[in-house]
Amino acid sequence: MKTTTLFAGISLATTAMATAIPMFPTLPVRSNTRPIRLLHTAPKPYSSPPLFQGARIFSQAQTEESTIGGAAVAAAGSDHKVTSVSAAFVVPHARMPTTGPTANNSAGMYAASFHVGIDSFNAGCGADKNRFIRAGVDVFWDGAVDGEQNPWVWYQSSPTDEDGLGFTNFSVAAGDLVRFSVTGAEVKVENFGANVTCVKGLKAKQSVVQKIDGEGLCGGEAAWAVEDFPLAGLPNFPVPLADFGGVVFKEVEVGFEGGSNETVSKNAEGAEVRDVRLAAQGGRLTACEVIEGGKKVKCDRVVEE
Ligand SMILES: *[C@@H]1O[C@H](CO)[C@@H](O)[C@H](O)[C@H]1NC(C)=O
Ligand SMILES: *[C@@H]1O[C@H](CO)[C@@H](O)[C@H](O)[C@H]1NC(C)=O
Ligand SMILES: *[C@@H]1O[C@H](CO)[C@@H](O)[C@H](O)[C@H]1NC(C)=O
Ligand SMILES: *[C@@H]1O[C@H](CO)[C@@H](O)[C@H](O)[C@H]1NC(C)=O
């Protein structure tokens, strides 16, 4: 089959390209900057995801393009402000997808990002809708350099840190159990190492705390998300989403400031759920759901119309 190089080096069948993504111009070749980094900003051709006002509503008929998937709970009623969000998850391996229009480019680049945040799932807050705090880990598969690459752990206090910042002296590997905890005052990341599934009773092997200035945060929502970001140097297009198998955000917790200013801790029950959907990459790219009564948020990697 004749193929055309597109998407930062990804080959797409010309037939699929002609039908699915007529609006895409020819892309520049990706830079070979190492280590690989993603831009933690939405690609420019996509409008930001629609605002789901009133929160806790699950859009059953989601057909819009979305570079972000996962689940978000919103402040509502007496839980009037989100003050913290956390979750533990095993860092997925990034692999080359074998199905869909981005499959099997053995010289290509694929990535996926997993993060937790406050005000970071919908439009953010503030006049420019760009105020949020989140932290996460990006995974990469790069056929030009032997496949799976080291994950990158980052935090982002937008709009100050547009692209996200890394931590000094802290790293994780695919397969490690990590926990991210985000508040308006700090981001904490803990690594519990490989071959463990539950943080309860475990002491972190490594942890890092970054102070954050939470000025201007709304505390309108908390989220556990999978996102398809652009590659550094190529801001206009999401990098093809890696096959990450699936991710399970466990021990999900959101802290609300309650009616009398006491903190109320809840999980993801009733959260708004969304999938990554990008027609150019085959349609629905994640199957996300809230499971076990809100204790977990699970996102599988799929390729579906
Ligand atoms: C990708 O390669 C795998 C393994 O060779 C094969 O099973 C699969 O059908 C290929 N996918 C596509 C879309 O060509
Ligand atoms: C990096 O972390 C190790 C292990 O926790 C510690 O021994 C070392 O002092 C740290 N180095 C710096 C520069 O912080
Ligand atoms: C994790 O388990 C695998 C398979 O049992 C083993 O090969 C590997 O060495 C273990 N890793 C650690 C860090 O214990
Ligand atoms: C909660 O705290 C805010 C600011 O500290 C205060 O203005 C408000 O009256 C408090 N509400 C209650 C119900 O105590």
mmCIF file of C-alpha atoms and ligand atoms in Angstrom:
data_model
loop_
_atom_site.group_PDB
_atom_site.id
_atom_site.type_symbol
_atom_site.label_atom_id
_atom_site.label_comp_id
_atom_site.label_asym_id
_atom_site.label_seq_id
_atom_site.Cartn_x
_atom_site.Cartn_y
_atom_site.Cartn_z
ATOM 1 C CA MET A 1 0.000 0.000 0.000
ATOM 2 C CA LYS A 2 1.302 3.431 -0.903
ATOM 3 C CA THR A 3 1.906 5.536 2.162
ATOM 4 C CA THR A 4 2.521 9.181 2.849
ATOM 5 C CA THR A 5 4.596 10.483 5.698
ATOM 6 C CA LEU A 6 2.542 12.589 8.024
ATOM 7 C CA PHE A 7 2.132 13.234 11.732
ATOM 8 C CA ALA A 8 5.654 13.790 12.814
ATOM 9 C CA GLY A 9 6.926 10.918 10.784
ATOM 10 C CA ILE A 10 3.956 8.593 10.913
ATOM 11 C CA SER A 11 2.962 6.861 7.712
ATOM 12 C CA LEU A 12 -0.689 6.910 6.881
ATOM 13 C CA ALA A 13 -2.420 5.093 4.108
ATOM 14 C CA THR A 14 -3.230 7.690 1.461
ATOM 15 C CA THR A 15 -6.771 6.380 1.239
ATOM 16 C CA ALA A 16 -7.369 6.874 4.948
ATOM 17 C CA MET A 17 -5.807 10.286 4.722
ATOM 18 C CA ALA A 18 -7.994 11.370 1.868
ATOM 19 C CA THR A 19 -11.185 10.439 3.667
ATOM 20 C CA ALA A 20 -10.387 11.143 7.275
ATOM 21 C CA ILE A 21 -8.182 14.202 7.317
ATOM 22 C CA PRO A 22 -8.583 16.354 4.248
ATOM 23 C CA MET A 23 -7.939 19.483 6.319
ATOM 24 C CA PHE A 24 -4.412 18.521 7.289
ATOM 25 C CA PRO A 25 -1.585 20.170 5.396
ATOM 26 C CA THR A 26 1.751 18.467 4.924
ATOM 27 C CA LEU A 27 3.577 18.444 8.222
ATOM 28 C CA PRO A 28 7.141 19.411 8.866
ATOM 29 C CA VAL A 29 9.430 16.578 9.839
ATOM 30 C CA ARG A 30 9.800 16.329 13.574
ATOM 31 C CA SER A 31 12.935 17.611 15.200
ATOM 32 C CA ASN A 32 15.338 15.117 16.666
ATOM 33 C CA THR A 33 15.787 16.996 19.903
ATOM 34 C CA ARG A 34 16.580 14.656 22.762
ATOM 35 C CA PRO A 35 15.255 13.925 25.285
ATOM 36 C CA ILE A 36 11.828 13.953 23.682
ATOM 37 C CA ARG A 37 9.349 16.397 25.188
ATOM 38 C CA LEU A 38 5.705 17.149 24.678
ATOM 39 C CA LEU A 39 4.114 20.568 24.709
ATOM 40 C CA HIS A 40 1.467 20.594 27.408
ATOM 41 C CA THR A 41 -0.839 22.820 25.449
ATOM 42 C CA ALA A 42 -3.686 21.838 23.154
ATOM 43 C CA PRO A 43 -2.760 21.744 19.475
ATOM 44 C CA LYS A 44 -3.754 24.933 17.689
ATOM 45 C CA PRO A 45 -6.137 23.589 15.000
ATOM 46 C CA TYR A 46 -8.426 22.102 17.628
ATOM 47 C CA SER A 47 -10.698 24.396 19.547
ATOM 48 C CA SER A 48 -10.594 23.722 23.266
ATOM 49 C CA PRO A 49 -13.047 21.093 24.484
ATOM 50 C CA PRO A 50 -16.538 22.399 25.143
ATOM 51 C CA LEU A 51 -17.248 23.570 28.636
ATOM 52 C CA PHE A 52 -19.442 21.151 30.474
ATOM 53 C CA GLN A 53 -21.285 23.569 32.692
ATOM 54 C CA GLY A 54 -22.957 22.198 35.771
ATOM 55 C CA ALA A 55 -20.410 19.432 35.849
ATOM 56 C CA ARG A 56 -21.349 15.897 36.887
ATOM 57 C CA ILE A 57 -23.063 15.427 33.544
ATOM 58 C CA PHE A 58 -21.834 12.649 31.329
ATOM 59 C CA SER A 59 -22.149 13.487 27.688
ATOM 60 C CA GLN A 60 -23.404 10.204 26.235
ATOM 61 C CA ALA A 61 -23.236 11.362 22.670
ATOM 62 C CA GLN A 62 -19.751 12.724 22.562
ATOM 63 C CA THR A 63 -18.723 13.048 18.961
ATOM 64 C CA GLU A 64 -16.483 16.093 19.200
ATOM 65 C CA GLU A 65 -12.795 15.911 18.588
ATOM 66 C CA SER A 66 -10.988 15.836 21.901
ATOM 67 C CA THR A 67 -7.321 15.510 22.671
ATOM 68 C CA ILE A 68 -8.165 14.786 26.317
ATOM 69 C CA GLY A 69 -9.976 11.851 27.897
ATOM 70 C CA GLY A 70 -10.591 10.648 31.414
ATOM 71 C CA ALA A 71 -12.894 11.836 34.157
ATOM 72 C CA ALA A 72 -13.557 15.056 36.020
ATOM 73 C CA VAL A 73 -15.622 15.889 39.076
ATOM 74 C CA ALA A 74 -16.828 19.405 39.589
ATOM 75 C CA ALA A 75 -17.422 21.516 42.614
ATOM 76 C CA ALA A 76 -21.152 21.811 43.145
ATOM 77 C CA GLY A 77 -23.537 22.620 45.935
ATOM 78 C CA SER A 78 -21.962 22.428 49.357
ATOM 79 C CA ASP A 79 -18.740 20.988 47.913
ATOM 80 C CA HIS A 80 -18.039 24.446 46.703
ATOM 81 C CA LYS A 81 -14.365 24.325 45.908
ATOM 82 C CA VAL A 82 -11.844 21.655 44.886
ATOM 83 C CA THR A 83 -8.791 21.934 47.099
ATOM 84 C CA SER A 84 -6.891 18.748 46.200
ATOM 85 C CA VAL A 85 -6.808 15.825 43.805
ATOM 86 C CA SER A 86 -4.747 12.668 43.808
ATOM 87 C CA ALA A 87 -4.426 9.214 42.291
ATOM 88 C CA ALA A 88 -1.976 6.346 42.022
ATOM 89 C CA PHE A 89 -1.323 4.480 38.800
ATOM 90 C CA VAL A 90 1.159 2.161 37.186
ATOM 91 C CA VAL A 91 3.042 4.069 34.468
ATOM 92 C CA PRO A 92 2.047 2.381 31.197
ATOM 93 C CA HIS A 93 4.505 1.183 28.595
ATOM 94 C CA ALA A 94 4.354 3.055 25.287
ATOM 95 C CA ARG A 95 4.218 0.869 22.210
ATOM 96 C CA MET A 96 3.653 1.272 18.508
ATOM 97 C CA PRO A 97 -0.045 0.824 17.693
ATOM 98 C CA THR A 98 -0.816 -2.055 15.343
ATOM 99 C CA THR A 99 -4.334 -0.975 14.396
ATOM 100 C CA GLY A 100 -5.813 2.213 13.029
ATOM 101 C CA PRO A 101 -4.444 4.801 10.597
ATOM 102 C CA THR A 102 -1.338 5.497 12.683
ATOM 103 C CA ALA A 103 -0.324 1.830 13.003
ATOM 104 C CA ASN A 104 3.003 0.233 12.280
ATOM 105 C CA ASN A 105 5.265 3.127 11.458
ATOM 106 C CA SER A 106 8.392 1.521 12.780
ATOM 107 C CA ALA A 107 10.350 4.754 12.211
ATOM 108 C CA GLY A 108 7.690 6.947 13.786
ATOM 109 C CA MET A 109 7.104 8.627 17.092
ATOM 110 C CA TYR A 110 4.224 7.936 19.460
ATOM 111 C CA ALA A 111 3.416 9.342 22.894
ATOM 112 C CA ALA A 112 0.760 9.537 25.594
ATOM 113 C CA SER A 113 0.345 11.687 28.686
ATOM 114 C CA PHE A 114 -1.319 10.828 31.996
ATOM 115 C CA HIS A 115 -2.065 13.550 34.519
ATOM 116 C CA VAL A 116 -4.136 14.747 37.469
ATOM 117 C CA GLY A 117 -5.104 18.349 37.974
ATOM 118 C CA ILE A 118 -7.301 21.119 39.273
ATOM 119 C CA ASP A 119 -9.271 23.194 36.722
ATOM 120 C CA SER A 120 -7.379 21.394 33.951
ATOM 121 C CA PHE A 121 -9.981 19.222 32.198
ATOM 122 C CA ASN A 122 -12.329 21.759 30.682
ATOM 123 C CA ALA A 123 -11.425 25.320 29.869
ATOM 124 C CA GLY A 124 -9.462 26.311 32.961
ATOM 125 C CA CYS A 125 -10.391 29.409 34.886
ATOM 126 C CA GLY A 126 -9.671 33.104 34.910
ATOM 127 C CA ALA A 127 -10.390 35.703 32.247
ATOM 128 C CA ASP A 128 -8.321 33.843 29.670
ATOM 129 C CA LYS A 129 -9.532 30.393 30.810
ATOM 130 C CA ASN A 130 -5.946 29.307 31.152
ATOM 131 C CA ARG A 131 -5.417 29.025 34.905
ATOM 132 C CA PHE A 132 -4.949 25.460 36.133
ATOM 133 C CA ILE A 133 -2.482 23.200 37.916
ATOM 134 C CA ARG A 134 -1.687 19.665 36.906
ATOM 135 C CA ALA A 135 1.085 17.114 37.037
ATOM 136 C CA GLY A 136 1.743 13.873 35.249
ATOM 137 C CA VAL A 137 3.950 11.612 33.249
ATOM 138 C CA ASP A 138 4.508 11.334 29.495
ATOM 139 C CA VAL A 139 5.506 8.081 27.810
ATOM 140 C CA PHE A 140 7.171 7.762 24.409
ATOM 141 C CA TRP A 141 7.862 5.214 21.733
ATOM 142 C CA ASP A 142 10.317 6.344 19.086
ATOM 143 C CA GLY A 143 11.157 3.995 16.242
ATOM 144 C CA ALA A 144 14.146 6.146 15.297
ATOM 145 C CA VAL A 145 15.876 5.228 18.564
ATOM 146 C CA ASP A 146 14.906 1.650 19.367
ATOM 147 C CA GLY A 147 11.347 2.090 20.570
ATOM 148 C CA GLU A 148 10.324 2.774 24.152
ATOM 149 C CA GLN A 149 11.919 5.830 25.753
ATOM 150 C CA ASN A 150 12.197 7.013 29.361
ATOM 151 C CA PRO A 151 8.987 8.545 30.707
ATOM 152 C CA TRP A 152 9.067 12.220 31.671
ATOM 153 C CA VAL A 153 7.487 13.435 34.906
ATOM 154 C CA TRP A 154 6.282 17.034 34.934
ATOM 155 C CA TYR A 155 4.108 19.633 36.613
ATOM 156 C CA GLN A 156 2.429 22.651 35.129
ATOM 157 C CA SER A 157 1.044 25.749 36.781
ATOM 158 C CA SER A 158 -0.605 27.432 33.829
ATOM 159 C CA PRO A 159 -0.267 30.058 32.466
ATOM 160 C CA THR A 160 3.156 30.527 34.071
ATOM 161 C CA ASP A 161 4.583 27.172 32.980
ATOM 162 C CA GLU A 162 3.220 26.849 29.488
ATOM 163 C CA ASP A 163 4.944 23.636 28.580
ATOM 164 C CA GLY A 164 5.334 21.965 31.960
ATOM 165 C CA LEU A 165 8.480 21.644 34.047
ATOM 166 C CA GLY A 166 10.408 18.570 35.059
ATOM 167 C CA PHE A 167 11.635 17.639 38.535
ATOM 168 C CA THR A 168 15.270 17.552 39.473
ATOM 169 C CA ASN A 169 16.561 14.225 40.672
ATOM 170 C CA PHE A 170 13.315 12.357 40.223
ATOM 171 C CA SER A 171 12.447 9.796 37.599
ATOM 172 C CA VAL A 172 10.054 6.950 36.975
ATOM 173 C CA ALA A 173 10.106 3.935 34.698
ATOM 174 C CA ALA A 174 7.220 2.283 32.894
ATOM 175 C CA GLY A 175 5.786 -0.286 35.282
ATOM 176 C CA ASP A 176 6.426 1.815 38.385
ATOM 177 C CA LEU A 177 3.515 2.606 40.673
ATOM 178 C CA VAL A 178 3.385 6.368 41.146
ATOM 179 C CA ARG A 179 1.104 8.691 43.057
ATOM 180 C CA PHE A 180 0.406 12.294 42.088
ATOM 181 C CA SER A 181 -1.137 14.693 44.612
ATOM 182 C CA VAL A 182 -2.003 18.221 43.523
ATOM 183 C CA THR A 183 -3.253 21.091 45.692
ATOM 184 C CA GLY A 184 -3.287 24.857 45.240
ATOM 185 C CA ALA A 185 -0.061 24.983 47.243
ATOM 186 C CA GLU A 186 2.034 22.077 46.018
ATOM 187 C CA VAL A 187 2.494 19.133 43.712
ATOM 188 C CA LYS A 188 3.764 15.901 45.245
ATOM 189 C CA VAL A 189 4.916 12.885 43.257
ATOM 190 C CA GLU A 190 5.818 9.565 44.842
ATOM 191 C CA ASN A 191 7.334 6.519 43.193
ATOM 192 C CA PHE A 192 6.628 3.175 44.848
ATOM 193 C CA GLY A 193 8.640 1.197 42.327
ATOM 194 C CA ALA A 194 7.932 -1.797 40.124
ATOM 195 C CA ASN A 195 5.763 -4.852 40.741
ATOM 196 C CA VAL A 196 3.473 -3.245 43.303
ATOM 197 C CA THR A 197 -0.177 -2.509 42.711
ATOM 198 C CA CYS A 198 -1.376 -0.701 45.816
ATOM 199 C CA VAL A 199 0.224 2.131 47.770
ATOM 200 C CA LYS A 200 -1.482 1.303 51.069
ATOM 201 C CA GLY A 201 1.102 0.436 53.688
ATOM 202 C CA LEU A 202 3.963 1.115 51.306
ATOM 203 C CA LYS A 203 6.672 3.685 51.751
ATOM 204 C CA ALA A 204 7.599 5.592 48.596
ATOM 205 C CA LYS A 205 11.033 4.730 47.247
ATOM 206 C CA GLN A 206 11.412 8.273 46.001
ATOM 207 C CA SER A 207 9.285 11.373 46.312
ATOM 208 C CA VAL A 208 9.425 15.009 45.348
ATOM 209 C CA VAL A 209 7.427 18.068 46.395
ATOM 210 C CA GLN A 210 7.152 21.245 44.355
ATOM 211 C CA LYS A 211 5.641 24.356 45.944
ATOM 212 C CA ILE A 212 3.067 26.056 43.725
ATOM 213 C CA ASP A 213 1.392 29.416 43.932
ATOM 214 C CA GLY A 214 -2.317 28.633 43.712
ATOM 215 C CA GLU A 215 -3.309 32.272 43.246
ATOM 216 C CA GLY A 216 -6.227 32.597 40.833
ATOM 217 C CA LEU A 217 -7.262 28.938 40.789
ATOM 218 C CA CYS A 218 -11.034 28.475 40.757
ATOM 219 C CA GLY A 219 -11.162 25.000 42.268
ATOM 220 C CA GLY A 220 -14.035 24.302 39.894
ATOM 221 C CA GLU A 221 -13.078 20.741 39.031
ATOM 222 C CA ALA A 222 -10.600 17.926 39.587
ATOM 223 C CA ALA A 223 -9.530 15.487 36.878
ATOM 224 C CA TRP A 224 -7.713 12.265 36.064
ATOM 225 C CA ALA A 225 -6.782 12.377 32.424
ATOM 226 C CA VAL A 226 -5.121 10.852 29.392
ATOM 227 C CA GLU A 227 -4.064 13.390 26.805
ATOM 228 C CA ASP A 228 -2.613 13.464 23.331
ATOM 229 C CA PHE A 229 -0.348 16.507 23.278
ATOM 230 C CA PRO A 230 1.745 17.927 20.437
ATOM 231 C CA LEU A 231 5.428 17.234 20.300
ATOM 232 C CA ALA A 232 7.818 20.034 21.269
ATOM 233 C CA GLY A 233 8.616 21.913 18.086
ATOM 234 C CA LEU A 234 5.383 20.846 16.377
ATOM 235 C CA PRO A 235 2.672 22.760 18.227
ATOM 236 C CA ASN A 236 -0.096 22.332 15.684
ATOM 237 C CA PHE A 237 -0.754 18.614 15.775
ATOM 238 C CA PRO A 238 -1.192 16.002 18.462
ATOM 239 C CA VAL A 239 1.550 13.395 18.188
ATOM 240 C CA PRO A 240 0.072 9.993 17.281
ATOM 241 C CA LEU A 241 -1.204 8.414 20.475
ATOM 242 C CA ALA A 242 0.941 5.514 21.608
ATOM 243 C CA ASP A 243 -0.564 2.136 22.320
ATOM 244 C CA PHE A 244 -0.369 2.260 26.122
ATOM 245 C CA GLY A 245 -2.674 -0.685 26.684
ATOM 246 C CA GLY A 246 -4.590 0.951 29.460
ATOM 247 C CA VAL A 247 -4.181 3.042 32.579
ATOM 248 C CA VAL A 248 -6.050 2.697 35.853
ATOM 249 C CA PHE A 249 -6.099 5.704 38.165
ATOM 250 C CA LYS A 250 -6.523 4.089 41.570
ATOM 251 C CA GLU A 251 -7.171 5.473 45.014
ATOM 252 C CA VAL A 252 -8.635 8.519 43.337
ATOM 253 C CA GLU A 253 -9.426 11.257 45.784
ATOM 254 C CA VAL A 254 -10.695 14.780 45.507
ATOM 255 C CA GLY A 255 -10.806 17.159 48.440
ATOM 256 C CA PHE A 256 -13.540 19.787 48.569
ATOM 257 C CA GLU A 257 -13.908 22.729 50.836
ATOM 258 C CA GLY A 258 -17.321 22.028 52.320
ATOM 259 C CA GLY A 259 -20.086 24.360 53.399
ATOM 260 C CA SER A 260 -18.568 25.256 56.743
ATOM 261 C CA ASN A 261 -15.034 25.259 55.359
ATOM 262 C CA GLU A 262 -14.207 21.750 56.529
ATOM 263 C CA THR A 263 -12.541 19.486 53.960
ATOM 264 C CA VAL A 264 -14.675 16.755 52.448
ATOM 265 C CA SER A 265 -12.909 13.923 50.661
ATOM 266 C CA LYS A 266 -14.653 12.138 47.788
ATOM 267 C CA ASN A 267 -13.840 9.901 44.867
ATOM 268 C CA ALA A 268 -14.784 9.953 41.183
ATOM 269 C CA GLU A 269 -18.367 8.774 41.570
ATOM 270 C CA GLY A 270 -20.632 10.697 39.196
ATOM 271 C CA ALA A 271 -17.716 12.194 37.294
ATOM 272 C CA GLU A 272 -18.029 13.512 33.768
ATOM 273 C CA VAL A 273 -16.285 11.038 31.464
ATOM 274 C CA ARG A 274 -14.757 11.789 28.100
ATOM 275 C CA ASP A 275 -12.654 9.965 25.533
ATOM 276 C CA VAL A 276 -9.784 11.060 23.350
ATOM 277 C CA ARG A 277 -11.363 11.308 19.904
ATOM 278 C CA LEU A 278 -9.367 12.286 16.857
ATOM 279 C CA ALA A 279 -10.769 11.390 13.458
ATOM 280 C CA ALA A 280 -7.339 11.634 11.857
ATOM 281 C CA GLN A 281 -6.070 8.868 14.139
ATOM 282 C CA GLY A 282 -9.051 6.582 13.679
ATOM 283 C CA GLY A 283 -11.832 8.035 15.828
ATOM 284 C CA ARG A 284 -12.265 7.058 19.451
ATOM 285 C CA LEU A 285 -8.819 6.378 20.907
ATOM 286 C CA THR A 286 -9.674 5.687 24.547
ATOM 287 C CA ALA A 287 -12.457 3.886 26.348
ATOM 288 C CA CYS A 288 -12.651 5.644 29.706
ATOM 289 C CA GLU A 289 -14.950 4.779 32.575
ATOM 290 C CA VAL A 290 -15.370 5.301 36.279
ATOM 291 C CA ILE A 291 -15.433 1.922 37.991
ATOM 292 C CA GLU A 292 -15.881 0.394 41.423
ATOM 293 C CA GLY A 293 -18.267 3.069 42.619
ATOM 294 C CA GLY A 294 -15.847 5.868 41.870
ATOM 295 C CA LYS A 295 -12.716 4.339 43.383
ATOM 296 C CA LYS A 296 -10.995 4.055 40.011
ATOM 297 C CA VAL A 297 -10.899 5.744 36.636
ATOM 298 C CA LYS A 298 -9.899 3.381 33.859
ATOM 299 C CA CYS A 299 -8.917 4.314 30.320
ATOM 300 C CA ASP A 300 -8.146 1.615 27.770
ATOM 301 C CA ARG A 301 -6.454 2.420 24.478
ATOM 302 C CA VAL A 302 -8.765 1.538 21.605
ATOM 303 C CA VAL A 303 -9.227 2.391 17.949
ATOM 304 C CA GLU A 304 -12.929 2.636 17.151
ATOM 305 C CA GLU A 305 -15.102 4.638 14.850
HETATM 306 C C1 LIG B 1 0.605 -4.010 11.912
HETATM 307 O O1 LIG B 1 1.513 -5.073 12.045
HETATM 308 C C2 LIG B 1 0.979 -6.187 12.734
HETATM 309 C C3 LIG B 1 2.099 -7.197 12.950
HETATM 310 O O2 LIG B 1 2.787 -7.402 11.774
HETATM 311 C C4 LIG B 1 -0.180 -6.744 11.946
HETATM 312 O O3 LIG B 1 -0.753 -7.844 12.645
HETATM 313 C C5 LIG B 1 -1.217 -5.680 11.756
HETATM 314 O O4 LIG B 1 -2.271 -6.138 10.954
HETATM 315 C C6 LIG B 1 -0.624 -4.436 11.145
HETATM 316 N N1 LIG B 1 -1.620 -3.387 11.161
HETATM 317 C C7 LIG B 1 -1.933 -2.671 10.085
HETATM 318 C C8 LIG B 1 -2.975 -1.612 10.267
HETATM 319 O O5 LIG B 1 -1.402 -2.808 9.019
HETATM 320 C C1 LIG B 2 19.212 12.765 44.506
HETATM 321 O O1 LIG B 2 18.498 11.738 45.197
HETATM 322 C C2 LIG B 2 19.317 10.854 45.889
HETATM 323 C C3 LIG B 2 18.447 9.707 46.424
HETATM 324 O O2 LIG B 2 17.275 10.190 46.996
HETATM 325 C C4 LIG B 2 20.058 11.618 46.970
HETATM 326 O O3 LIG B 2 20.908 10.742 47.678
HETATM 327 C C5 LIG B 2 20.888 12.719 46.323
HETATM 328 O O4 LIG B 2 21.499 13.495 47.317
HETATM 329 C C6 LIG B 2 20.009 13.625 45.468
HETATM 330 N N1 LIG B 2 20.804 14.580 44.734
HETATM 331 C C7 LIG B 2 20.481 15.863 44.616
HETATM 332 C C8 LIG B 2 21.394 16.697 43.788
HETATM 333 O O5 LIG B 2 19.482 16.324 45.130
HETATM 334 C C1 LIG B 3 9.323 -7.313 38.580
HETATM 335 O O1 LIG B 3 8.841 -8.583 38.214
HETATM 336 C C2 LIG B 3 9.451 -9.114 37.051
HETATM 337 C C3 LIG B 3 8.750 -10.387 36.692
HETATM 338 O O2 LIG B 3 8.485 -11.171 37.831
HETATM 339 C C4 LIG B 3 10.942 -9.277 37.291
HETATM 340 O O3 LIG B 3 11.562 -9.762 36.129
HETATM 341 C C5 LIG B 3 11.551 -7.940 37.642
HETATM 342 O O4 LIG B 3 12.904 -8.073 37.969
HETATM 343 C C6 LIG B 3 10.816 -7.317 38.829
HETATM 344 N N1 LIG B 3 11.317 -5.968 39.032
HETATM 345 C C7 LIG B 3 11.631 -5.482 40.239
HETATM 346 C C8 LIG B 3 12.165 -4.100 40.262
HETATM 347 O O5 LIG B 3 11.489 -6.115 41.250
HETATM 348 C C1 LIG B 4 -15.361 30.039 54.747
HETATM 349 O O1 LIG B 4 -14.157 30.780 54.642
HETATM 350 C C2 LIG B 4 -14.302 32.011 53.969
HETATM 351 C C3 LIG B 4 -12.922 32.620 53.781
HETATM 352 O O2 LIG B 4 -12.003 32.120 54.679
HETATM 353 C C4 LIG B 4 -15.238 32.919 54.714
HETATM 354 O O3 LIG B 4 -15.411 34.150 54.044
HETATM 355 C C5 LIG B 4 -16.586 32.210 54.829
HETATM 356 O O4 LIG B 4 -17.459 32.984 55.623
HETATM 357 C C6 LIG B 4 -16.433 30.832 55.463
HETATM 358 N N1 LIG B 4 -17.708 30.129 55.387
HETATM 359 C C7 LIG B 4 -18.227 29.469 56.431
HETATM 360 C C8 LIG B 4 -19.560 28.833 56.171
HETATM 361 O O5 LIG B 4 -17.665 29.367 57.477
#
